[in-house]
Amino acid sequence: MRERIGWASVPLREVAEINPRKSVDLEMTDAVTFVPMAAVDEVSGTITDRVERPLREVRSGFTQFRENDVIVAKITPSMENGKAAIATDLANGVGFGSTEFHVIRSKGALLPDFIWRFVRQRSFRDEAQKVMSGAVGQQRVPAEFLKSYMVPLPPLAEQRRIVDKSNALIARTSRATAELAQIPMLIARYRSIVLDLAFSGRLTRDLRNQNHPDAGSLPEGWSIRALGEISEIQGGIQVGRRRKADEVLVEVPYLRVANVQRGWLKLDEIKTISVTETERDRLLLREGDVLMNEGGDRDKLGRGWVWEEQIDPCIHQNHVFRIRLKDGTLPPKYLSHFANEKGQSYFFDEGTQTTNLASISKRKVAALPVPVPPWEEAAEISRRIEAAFGWLDRVVADHTTAMEFLPKLEAAIWTKAFSGALVSQDATEEPADALLARQEAGARQSTVSNRRHPKSDPKEIKTMVSRTSLSAVLSSADGWVSGQEAFELCGIGANAATEDIEALYSELRELDINGQIESKPVTDDQGRKLYDRLRWKRS
């Protein structure tokens, strides 16, 4: 693993307040932002549906947060699903929301965006899930878990680079996810178009020496036949019927509605039934039989597929029809594709509905109008449909693989980001230990200021300073100066504006590149670095 220059690993409580106490300097009629749990989108990690309410309506019984706080769901399943967001654009800088939020408020050493990205990691959520407590369905992540969780602390400038780079990479994976989400719809549309072409004769127009007929008419040699004219239709066995005590029964597997899907057979769970030998022989399925559902939900009437003797012997229950085509009429898959695609609206319209169950009669199934081409063309149509659908199945497999890969790619991005391997590092940037020291100094100064001015404006104010250049401070110093002392002599204190801090670091890098300064690390007895000393390089 790459060495993390200037990083530290600290409990989250050292760099952030967890669930800070309520504190708001507003009138009861002033507007604040209200964020219920449902307003936090678990996919984007943003607040998508916020409302404004007067403070008096929400000041009690809700969780308070302020601008740039990170709110994290603590209750199942919202936490596991990734409901966490940065609170921004709040009315009067104040928000209230569900009591099922934990609030994380940076003390200054960690960027809110960095915290948000960290707690949105799947690995973090998995760890949080392990410590949940409470009744089933009401389990919550304790605040102590957040307080004691060890987080990486890079230099502030590197945090910004990590956030910017990860945002750019995740934006690309999000776009890829959105584009891939369109694939199933396109596949379904392609399947439908193939079948439209197949059953109108246009898929095999190259086989005929004639112009394609007008829309709505069939090619020469085709006809419309009722399904009952070209097949034998058989209902199945009634499950649970009473039997005579002296009946001799045999046990045999049978197909239920749940086994007969649209375009495939689900055979992972096959039940058995006791029937007479006569019933078994009459209902035995054989290769090439077309199965269609007789009952169930209305949109599932007539769905089915072709039996290929996967189980022998096997029969079917009364909610599944067996259609056995007459020799020389149609290939079984031609009929099944047609019934699943073009017959679906027919079955829906012709079916009957009771309170909980829809069904279609054998007479209605037999009346299904089917386009019948010459046998050779019907066989070629079946072959072309299977070839096109085979290609689509490969596309589906590739799509599934890609959708499974993207979350792993995002996890890899986070692993690199929070291990120091995602962006470049700069040894001249303010290290974590100095960042923590500045944060602590700022906290002490803020405490003193609050004691002197208890009713001051609660909004955070960054002081723009008129600073002395680092070159002037070091060139006038007599010998080595600690980095912290040099910063203070330049006028950079705990409440300095970010722009001033970055300008000073920029000057420090330039002086180092030009060879105008020297630096020396100060270590403890075990060789661990404490801070850097700086000195002007005399000519």
Coordinates of C-alpha atoms in Angstrom, one line a residue:
M1 CA 0.0 0.0 0.0
R2 CA 1.3 3.5 -0.9
E3 CA 2.6 5.5 2.0
R4 CA 0.1 8.1 3.1
I5 CA 2.0 11.3 3.4
G6 CA 0.7 13.7 6.1
W7 CA -2.3 11.4 7.0
A8 CA -3.6 10.4 10.3
S9 CA -6.3 7.9 11.5
V10 CA -8.5 9.3 14.2
P11 CA -11.9 8.5 15.9
L12 CA -14.6 10.5 14.2
R13 CA -15.4 12.3 17.4
E14 CA -12.0 14.0 17.2
V15 CA -12.9 15.8 13.9
A16 CA -16.6 16.0 14.1
E17 CA -19.5 16.5 16.6
I18 CA -22.0 13.7 16.6
N19 CA -25.5 14.9 17.2
P20 CA -24.6 18.4 18.5
R21 CA -27.0 20.1 20.9
K22 CA -29.8 22.2 19.5
S23 CA -28.8 25.8 19.2
V24 CA -30.6 28.3 17.0
D25 CA -30.7 32.1 17.1
L26 CA -34.0 32.7 15.2
E27 CA -37.4 34.1 15.8
M28 CA -40.2 31.5 16.2
T29 CA -41.8 32.9 12.9
D30 CA -38.5 32.5 10.9
A31 CA -38.5 29.8 8.2
V32 CA -36.3 26.8 8.5
T33 CA -35.9 23.8 6.2
F34 CA -37.7 20.6 7.1
V35 CA -36.3 17.2 5.8
P36 CA -38.3 14.0 6.5
M37 CA -36.5 10.7 5.9
A38 CA -38.3 10.2 2.6
A39 CA -36.7 13.4 1.3
V40 CA -33.2 11.9 1.3
D41 CA -32.6 10.0 -2.0
E42 CA -30.7 6.7 -1.3
V43 CA -29.3 6.5 -4.8
S44 CA -27.9 10.1 -5.2
G45 CA -27.4 10.8 -1.5
T46 CA -29.1 14.2 -1.8
I47 CA -32.0 16.0 -0.3
T48 CA -34.6 16.0 -3.1
D49 CA -37.8 17.2 -1.5
R50 CA -37.4 19.8 1.1
V51 CA -40.1 22.1 2.5
E52 CA -39.9 25.3 4.6
R53 CA -41.7 25.6 7.9
P54 CA -41.8 28.2 10.7
L55 CA -39.4 27.4 13.5
R56 CA -42.3 27.1 16.0
E57 CA -43.7 24.1 14.2
V58 CA -40.5 22.0 14.3
R59 CA -38.3 23.2 17.2
S60 CA -39.5 20.3 19.4
G61 CA -39.6 16.6 18.5
F62 CA -37.2 16.8 15.5
T63 CA -33.5 16.6 14.9
Q64 CA -31.8 19.9 14.2
F65 CA -28.9 20.4 11.9
R66 CA -27.3 23.4 10.1
E67 CA -25.6 24.2 6.8
N68 CA -23.0 21.7 5.7
D69 CA -23.8 19.1 8.4
V70 CA -24.0 15.5 7.2
I71 CA -27.2 13.8 8.1
V72 CA -27.1 9.9 8.2
A73 CA -30.1 7.6 8.7
K74 CA -29.6 5.5 11.8
I75 CA -32.7 3.2 11.4
T76 CA -33.0 0.0 9.3
P77 CA -33.4 -0.2 6.3
S78 CA -32.8 3.4 5.5
M79 CA -29.2 3.2 6.8
E80 CA -28.3 0.1 4.9
N81 CA -29.8 1.6 1.7
G82 CA -27.5 4.6 1.9
K83 CA -29.7 7.5 3.1
A84 CA -27.1 10.1 3.9
A85 CA -26.8 13.7 2.6
I86 CA -25.1 17.0 3.1
A87 CA -27.5 19.6 4.4
T88 CA -27.1 22.6 2.0
D89 CA -29.2 25.6 0.9
L90 CA -31.1 25.6 4.2
A91 CA -33.5 28.4 5.0
N92 CA -31.7 30.7 7.4
G93 CA -28.9 28.1 7.5
V94 CA -31.0 25.8 9.8
G95 CA -32.8 22.5 9.2
F96 CA -34.9 20.1 11.2
G97 CA -35.7 16.6 10.2
S98 CA -36.6 13.0 11.3
T99 CA -35.4 11.9 14.7
E100 CA -34.0 8.9 12.8
F101 CA -31.1 11.0 11.5
H102 CA -27.7 11.1 13.1
V103 CA -26.0 14.5 12.6
I104 CA -22.3 14.8 11.9
R105 CA -20.8 18.3 12.1
S106 CA -17.2 18.8 11.0
K107 CA -15.0 20.6 13.4
G108 CA -13.0 21.9 10.5
A109 CA -10.4 19.3 9.9
L110 CA -12.6 17.1 7.7
L111 CA -14.5 18.4 4.7
P112 CA -18.3 17.7 4.8
D113 CA -18.0 16.2 1.3
F114 CA -15.2 13.9 2.5
I115 CA -17.3 12.7 5.5
W116 CA -20.4 12.2 3.3
R117 CA -18.5 10.1 0.8
F118 CA -16.9 8.1 3.6
V119 CA -20.2 7.2 5.4
R120 CA -21.9 6.4 2.0
Q121 CA -19.4 3.5 1.4
R122 CA -20.9 0.1 1.4
S123 CA -18.1 -1.2 3.7
F124 CA -19.0 1.5 6.3
R125 CA -22.7 0.6 6.1
D126 CA -21.9 -3.1 6.5
E127 CA -19.9 -2.3 9.6
A128 CA -22.7 -0.1 11.0
Q129 CA -25.3 -2.9 10.3
K130 CA -23.3 -5.3 12.5
V131 CA -23.8 -3.1 15.6
M132 CA -27.4 -2.2 15.2
S133 CA -29.6 -2.8 18.2
G134 CA -33.3 -2.8 19.0
A135 CA -36.5 -4.7 18.0
V136 CA -36.8 -6.3 14.6
G137 CA -37.7 -3.6 12.0
Q138 CA -36.7 -0.9 14.5
Q139 CA -33.0 -1.5 14.8
R140 CA -30.7 1.5 14.9
V141 CA -27.0 2.4 14.7
P142 CA -25.9 3.8 18.1
A143 CA -24.2 7.2 18.2
E144 CA -21.2 5.7 20.0
F145 CA -20.4 3.6 16.8
L146 CA -20.0 6.9 14.8
K147 CA -18.0 8.6 17.6
S148 CA -15.5 5.8 17.9
Y149 CA -15.2 4.8 14.2
M150 CA -11.7 5.4 12.9
V151 CA -11.6 7.7 9.9
P152 CA -8.7 8.7 7.7
L153 CA -7.5 12.3 8.0
P154 CA -5.5 13.5 4.9
P155 CA -4.2 17.1 4.5
L156 CA -7.1 19.5 3.7
A157 CA -5.9 20.2 0.2
E158 CA -5.6 16.5 -0.5
Q159 CA -9.2 16.0 0.8
R160 CA -10.4 18.5 -1.8
R161 CA -8.5 16.6 -4.6
I162 CA -10.0 13.3 -3.3
V163 CA -13.5 14.7 -3.3
D164 CA -13.1 16.3 -6.8
K165 CA -11.6 13.2 -8.3
S166 CA -14.1 10.7 -6.7
N167 CA -17.0 13.0 -7.7
A168 CA -15.8 12.9 -11.3
L169 CA -15.3 9.1 -11.4
I170 CA -18.6 8.4 -9.6
A171 CA -20.4 10.8 -12.1
R172 CA -19.1 8.5 -14.9
T173 CA -20.2 5.3 -13.2
S174 CA -23.6 6.9 -12.5
R175 CA -24.0 7.8 -16.2
A176 CA -23.0 4.3 -17.1
T177 CA -25.6 2.9 -14.7
A178 CA -28.3 5.2 -16.1
E179 CA -27.4 4.1 -19.7
L180 CA -27.4 0.4 -18.7
A181 CA -30.8 0.8 -17.1
Q182 CA -32.2 1.6 -20.5
I183 CA -31.0 -1.8 -21.9
P184 CA -33.9 -4.0 -20.7
M185 CA -36.4 -1.7 -22.2
L186 CA -34.5 -1.7 -25.5
I187 CA -34.3 -5.5 -25.4
A188 CA -38.0 -5.8 -24.8
R189 CA -38.7 -3.4 -27.7
Y190 CA -36.3 -5.4 -30.0
R191 CA -38.1 -8.7 -29.1
S192 CA -41.4 -7.2 -29.9
I193 CA -40.2 -5.8 -33.2
V194 CA -38.8 -9.3 -34.2
L195 CA -42.1 -10.9 -33.4
D196 CA -44.1 -8.2 -35.3
L197 CA -42.0 -9.0 -38.3
A198 CA -42.3 -12.7 -37.8
F199 CA -46.1 -13.0 -37.6
S200 CA -46.7 -10.5 -40.4
G201 CA -44.5 -12.4 -42.9
R202 CA -41.9 -9.6 -43.1
L203 CA -39.2 -11.5 -41.3
T204 CA -39.1 -14.1 -44.2
R205 CA -40.0 -11.8 -47.1
D206 CA -36.7 -12.8 -48.7
L207 CA -38.1 -16.3 -49.2
R208 CA -40.9 -15.2 -51.4
N209 CA -40.6 -13.8 -55.0
Q210 CA -43.3 -11.2 -54.4
N211 CA -43.7 -7.7 -53.0
H212 CA -44.7 -7.5 -49.3
P213 CA -48.5 -7.2 -49.0
D214 CA -50.2 -4.1 -47.7
A215 CA -50.2 -3.5 -43.9
G216 CA -52.8 -5.7 -42.2
S217 CA -52.8 -8.4 -44.9
L218 CA -51.0 -11.7 -45.0
P219 CA -48.6 -13.0 -47.6
E220 CA -49.8 -15.4 -50.3
G221 CA -50.0 -18.9 -48.9
W222 CA -50.7 -17.8 -45.3
S223 CA -54.1 -18.2 -43.6
I224 CA -55.7 -17.4 -40.2
R225 CA -56.8 -20.5 -38.4
A226 CA -58.4 -21.0 -35.0
L227 CA -56.1 -22.7 -32.6
G228 CA -58.7 -25.5 -32.1
E229 CA -58.5 -26.3 -35.8
I230 CA -54.8 -27.1 -35.7
S231 CA -54.4 -28.7 -32.3
E232 CA -55.8 -30.8 -29.5
I233 CA -56.4 -28.8 -26.3
Q234 CA -56.4 -30.7 -23.0
G235 CA -57.2 -29.4 -19.5
G236 CA -55.4 -30.8 -16.5
I237 CA -56.0 -32.6 -13.2
Q238 CA -57.9 -30.9 -10.4
V239 CA -55.7 -30.7 -7.3
G240 CA -57.3 -31.7 -4.0
R241 CA -60.3 -33.6 -5.4
R242 CA -61.8 -36.3 -3.3
R243 CA -61.0 -39.9 -4.1
K244 CA -62.9 -43.1 -3.6
A245 CA -61.4 -45.4 -0.9
D246 CA -60.9 -48.2 -3.4
E247 CA -59.2 -46.2 -6.1
V248 CA -55.7 -47.4 -7.0
L249 CA -53.5 -44.3 -7.3
V250 CA -49.9 -43.6 -8.5
E251 CA -47.9 -40.6 -7.6
V252 CA -46.6 -38.5 -10.5
P253 CA -45.0 -35.0 -10.8
Y254 CA -47.3 -32.3 -12.2
L255 CA -46.9 -28.7 -13.5
R256 CA -48.6 -25.8 -11.7
V257 CA -49.2 -22.2 -12.9
A258 CA -46.0 -21.1 -11.1
N259 CA -44.0 -23.5 -13.2
V260 CA -45.2 -22.1 -16.5
Q261 CA -43.7 -18.7 -17.2
R262 CA -43.8 -16.5 -20.3
G263 CA -41.2 -18.0 -22.6
W264 CA -39.7 -20.4 -20.1
L265 CA -40.4 -23.1 -17.6
K266 CA -39.5 -22.7 -13.9
L267 CA -38.8 -26.3 -12.8
D268 CA -36.8 -25.8 -9.6
E269 CA -39.8 -26.8 -7.4
I270 CA -42.0 -29.6 -8.8
K271 CA -44.8 -31.1 -6.7
T272 CA -46.4 -34.5 -7.1
I273 CA -50.0 -35.7 -7.1
S274 CA -51.7 -39.0 -6.7
V275 CA -53.8 -40.0 -9.8
T276 CA -55.2 -43.1 -11.4
E277 CA -53.2 -44.7 -14.2
T278 CA -55.9 -43.7 -16.6
E279 CA -55.6 -40.1 -15.6
R280 CA -51.9 -40.2 -15.8
D281 CA -51.9 -41.7 -19.3
R282 CA -54.4 -39.1 -20.5
L283 CA -52.5 -36.1 -19.1
L284 CA -48.9 -37.2 -19.8
L285 CA -46.8 -34.5 -21.4
R286 CA -44.6 -35.2 -24.3
E287 CA -42.0 -33.4 -26.2
G288 CA -43.4 -30.5 -28.3
D289 CA -46.5 -29.9 -26.2
V290 CA -47.3 -26.2 -25.8
L291 CA -48.3 -25.2 -22.3
M292 CA -50.6 -22.2 -21.6
N293 CA -51.9 -21.0 -18.2
E294 CA -55.7 -21.2 -17.8
G295 CA -55.9 -19.2 -14.5
G296 CA -54.1 -16.7 -12.2
D297 CA -53.6 -13.0 -12.6
R298 CA -55.4 -11.6 -15.6
D299 CA -52.2 -10.5 -17.3
K300 CA -50.8 -14.0 -17.0
L301 CA -53.6 -15.8 -18.9
G302 CA -52.3 -17.8 -21.8
R303 CA -48.6 -17.3 -21.0
G304 CA -46.5 -20.4 -21.5
W305 CA -43.7 -22.3 -23.3
V306 CA -42.8 -25.6 -24.9
W307 CA -42.4 -28.8 -23.0
E308 CA -39.1 -30.7 -23.8
E309 CA -39.5 -33.7 -21.5
Q310 CA -37.3 -32.3 -18.8
I311 CA -39.2 -34.5 -16.4
D312 CA -40.6 -37.9 -17.4
P313 CA -43.3 -38.8 -16.5
C314 CA -45.1 -35.5 -15.8
I315 CA -48.7 -34.2 -16.1
H316 CA -50.3 -30.8 -15.6
Q317 CA -53.0 -29.4 -13.3
N318 CA -56.3 -28.0 -14.4
H319 CA -55.0 -24.4 -14.4
V320 CA -52.6 -25.3 -17.2
F321 CA -53.7 -26.2 -20.7
R322 CA -51.8 -28.6 -22.9
I323 CA -51.9 -27.8 -26.6
R324 CA -50.7 -30.6 -28.9
L325 CA -50.3 -29.4 -32.5
K326 CA -51.4 -31.6 -35.3
D327 CA -48.7 -32.9 -37.6
G328 CA -47.6 -30.5 -40.4
T329 CA -49.3 -27.5 -39.0
L330 CA -46.9 -25.3 -36.9
P331 CA -43.6 -25.7 -35.0
P332 CA -44.4 -25.6 -31.3
K333 CA -42.1 -22.6 -30.6
Y334 CA -43.8 -20.6 -33.4
L335 CA -47.2 -21.0 -31.6
S336 CA -45.8 -20.3 -28.1
H337 CA -44.0 -17.1 -29.3
F338 CA -47.2 -16.0 -31.0
A339 CA -49.4 -16.7 -28.0
N340 CA -47.0 -15.0 -25.6
E341 CA -46.7 -11.8 -27.7
K342 CA -49.7 -11.4 -29.9
G343 CA -52.1 -13.6 -28.0
Q344 CA -51.6 -11.7 -24.7
S345 CA -54.2 -9.0 -25.5
Y346 CA -56.7 -11.6 -26.7
F347 CA -56.4 -13.6 -23.5
F348 CA -56.7 -10.5 -21.4
D349 CA -59.9 -9.3 -23.2
E350 CA -61.5 -12.8 -23.4
G351 CA -60.7 -13.9 -19.9
T352 CA -63.2 -13.7 -17.0
Q353 CA -62.4 -12.3 -13.5
T354 CA -63.7 -13.4 -10.1
T355 CA -62.7 -11.6 -6.9
N356 CA -59.2 -13.1 -6.6
L357 CA -58.7 -15.1 -9.8
A358 CA -58.9 -14.6 -13.6
S359 CA -59.4 -17.5 -16.0
I360 CA -60.0 -18.3 -19.6
S361 CA -62.1 -21.2 -20.9
K362 CA -60.9 -24.0 -23.2
R363 CA -63.5 -22.7 -25.8
K364 CA -61.9 -19.2 -25.8
V365 CA -58.4 -20.7 -26.1
A366 CA -59.5 -22.8 -29.0
A367 CA -60.9 -19.7 -30.7
L368 CA -57.5 -17.9 -30.6
P369 CA -56.8 -16.7 -34.3
V370 CA -53.3 -17.8 -35.4
P371 CA -51.5 -16.8 -38.6
V372 CA -50.4 -20.0 -40.3
P373 CA -47.7 -19.9 -43.0
P374 CA -46.6 -22.9 -45.1
W375 CA -44.8 -25.4 -42.9
E376 CA -41.3 -24.7 -44.3
E377 CA -41.7 -20.9 -43.8
A378 CA -43.0 -21.4 -40.3
A379 CA -40.0 -23.5 -39.4
E380 CA -37.7 -20.9 -40.8
I381 CA -39.5 -18.2 -38.9
S382 CA -39.0 -20.2 -35.7
R383 CA -35.3 -20.6 -36.5
R384 CA -34.9 -16.8 -37.1
I385 CA -36.7 -15.9 -33.9
E386 CA -34.6 -18.3 -31.9
A387 CA -31.4 -16.9 -33.5
A388 CA -32.4 -13.3 -32.7
F389 CA -33.5 -14.2 -29.2
G390 CA -30.3 -16.1 -28.6
W391 CA -28.3 -13.0 -29.4
L392 CA -30.5 -10.9 -27.1
D393 CA -29.9 -13.5 -24.3
R394 CA -26.2 -12.9 -24.7
V395 CA -26.8 -9.1 -24.5
V396 CA -28.9 -9.7 -21.3
A397 CA -26.0 -11.7 -19.8
D398 CA -23.5 -9.0 -20.7
H399 CA -25.8 -6.4 -19.2
T400 CA -26.2 -8.4 -16.0
T401 CA -22.4 -8.7 -15.7
A402 CA -21.9 -4.9 -16.2
M403 CA -24.6 -4.0 -13.7
E404 CA -22.9 -6.3 -11.1
F405 CA -19.5 -4.9 -11.9
L406 CA -20.4 -1.2 -11.4
P407 CA -21.0 -1.3 -7.6
K408 CA -17.6 -3.2 -7.3
L409 CA -16.0 -0.4 -9.4
E410 CA -17.4 2.2 -7.0
A411 CA -16.2 0.3 -4.0
A412 CA -12.7 0.1 -5.6
I413 CA -12.8 3.9 -6.1
W414 CA -13.6 4.5 -2.4
T415 CA -10.9 2.0 -1.3
K416 CA -8.3 3.9 -3.3
A417 CA -9.7 7.3 -2.2
F418 CA -9.5 6.6 1.5
S419 CA -6.2 4.7 1.4
G420 CA -4.4 7.6 -0.3
A421 CA -4.0 6.0 -3.7
L422 CA -6.5 8.0 -5.7
V423 CA -4.8 11.3 -6.1
S424 CA -1.4 12.8 -6.0
Q425 CA 0.2 13.7 -2.6
D426 CA 2.2 16.7 -1.7
A427 CA 4.7 16.5 1.2
T428 CA 4.6 20.3 1.6
E429 CA 0.9 20.4 2.5
E430 CA -0.3 21.0 6.0
P431 CA -0.2 17.5 7.6
A432 CA -3.0 16.0 9.7
D433 CA -1.3 16.6 13.0
A434 CA -0.9 20.3 12.3
L435 CA -4.5 20.4 11.0
L436 CA -5.7 18.8 14.2
A437 CA -3.7 21.3 16.2
R438 CA -5.2 24.2 14.3
Q439 CA -8.6 22.8 14.8
E440 CA -8.1 22.5 18.5
A441 CA -6.7 26.0 18.7
G442 CA -9.7 27.3 16.8
A443 CA -12.1 25.4 19.2
R444 CA -10.4 27.0 22.2
Q445 CA -10.5 30.5 20.7
S446 CA -14.2 29.9 19.8
T447 CA -15.0 28.9 23.4
V448 CA -13.3 32.1 24.8
S449 CA -15.1 34.2 22.2
N450 CA -18.5 32.7 23.0
R451 CA -17.9 33.4 26.7
R452 CA -17.2 37.0 25.9
H453 CA -20.0 37.4 23.4
P454 CA -22.7 34.8 24.2
K455 CA -25.2 36.4 21.8
S456 CA -23.0 36.8 18.8
D457 CA -24.2 35.9 15.3
P458 CA -24.2 32.0 15.2
K459 CA -23.1 32.0 11.6
E460 CA -19.5 31.0 11.1
I461 CA -17.3 33.9 9.9
K462 CA -14.0 33.3 8.3
T463 CA -11.6 36.2 8.8
M464 CA -9.7 37.5 5.8
V465 CA -6.3 38.7 7.0
S466 CA -3.6 41.0 5.8
R467 CA -0.8 38.6 6.1
T468 CA 3.0 38.9 6.0
S469 CA 4.7 36.8 3.3
L470 CA 6.5 33.6 4.3
S471 CA 9.7 34.7 2.7
A472 CA 9.7 37.9 4.8
V473 CA 9.1 35.9 8.0
L474 CA 11.8 33.2 7.4
S475 CA 14.5 35.6 5.9
S476 CA 14.2 37.8 9.0
A477 CA 14.2 34.9 11.5
D478 CA 17.4 33.8 13.3
G479 CA 17.6 30.1 12.6
W480 CA 14.9 27.4 12.5
V481 CA 11.2 28.2 12.9
S482 CA 8.5 25.6 13.5
G483 CA 5.8 25.4 10.7
Q484 CA 3.1 26.5 13.2
E485 CA 5.1 29.4 14.4
A486 CA 5.8 30.5 10.9
F487 CA 2.1 30.4 10.0
E488 CA 1.3 32.5 13.0
L489 CA 4.0 35.1 12.2
C490 CA 2.5 35.3 8.7
G491 CA -0.9 36.1 10.3
I492 CA -2.6 32.8 9.7
G493 CA -4.6 31.8 12.8
A494 CA -7.3 29.3 13.6
N495 CA -10.0 31.4 11.9
A496 CA -8.1 32.3 8.8
A497 CA -10.0 32.1 5.5
T498 CA -9.3 29.1 3.3
E499 CA -8.1 31.4 0.5
D500 CA -5.3 32.8 2.8
I501 CA -4.3 29.3 4.0
E502 CA -4.0 28.0 0.4
A503 CA -2.1 31.1 -0.7
L504 CA 0.4 30.6 2.0
Y505 CA 0.9 26.9 1.1
S506 CA 1.3 27.9 -2.5
E507 CA 4.1 30.3 -1.5
L508 CA 5.6 27.5 0.6
R509 CA 5.7 25.1 -2.4
E510 CA 7.2 27.8 -4.6
L511 CA 10.0 28.6 -2.1
D512 CA 10.7 24.9 -1.7
I513 CA 10.9 24.3 -5.5
N514 CA 13.2 27.3 -6.0
G515 CA 15.5 26.0 -3.3
Q516 CA 15.1 29.1 -1.1
I517 CA 14.2 27.3 2.1
E518 CA 15.2 24.2 4.1
S519 CA 12.9 21.9 6.1
K520 CA 13.7 19.4 8.8
P521 CA 11.3 17.0 10.5
V522 CA 11.1 16.9 14.3
T523 CA 10.4 13.4 15.7
D524 CA 9.7 11.9 19.1
D525 CA 11.8 9.2 20.8
Q526 CA 10.3 6.5 18.6
G527 CA 11.1 8.3 15.4
R528 CA 7.5 9.4 14.7
K529 CA 7.2 12.7 13.0
L530 CA 5.7 15.5 15.1
Y531 CA 6.1 18.6 12.9
D532 CA 8.4 20.3 10.4
R533 CA 10.9 23.1 11.1
L534 CA 11.7 25.7 8.4
R535 CA 14.7 27.9 7.7
W536 CA 15.7 30.5 5.1
K537 CA 18.6 29.1 3.0
R538 CA 21.4 31.7 3.3
S539 CA 23.6 32.2 0.3

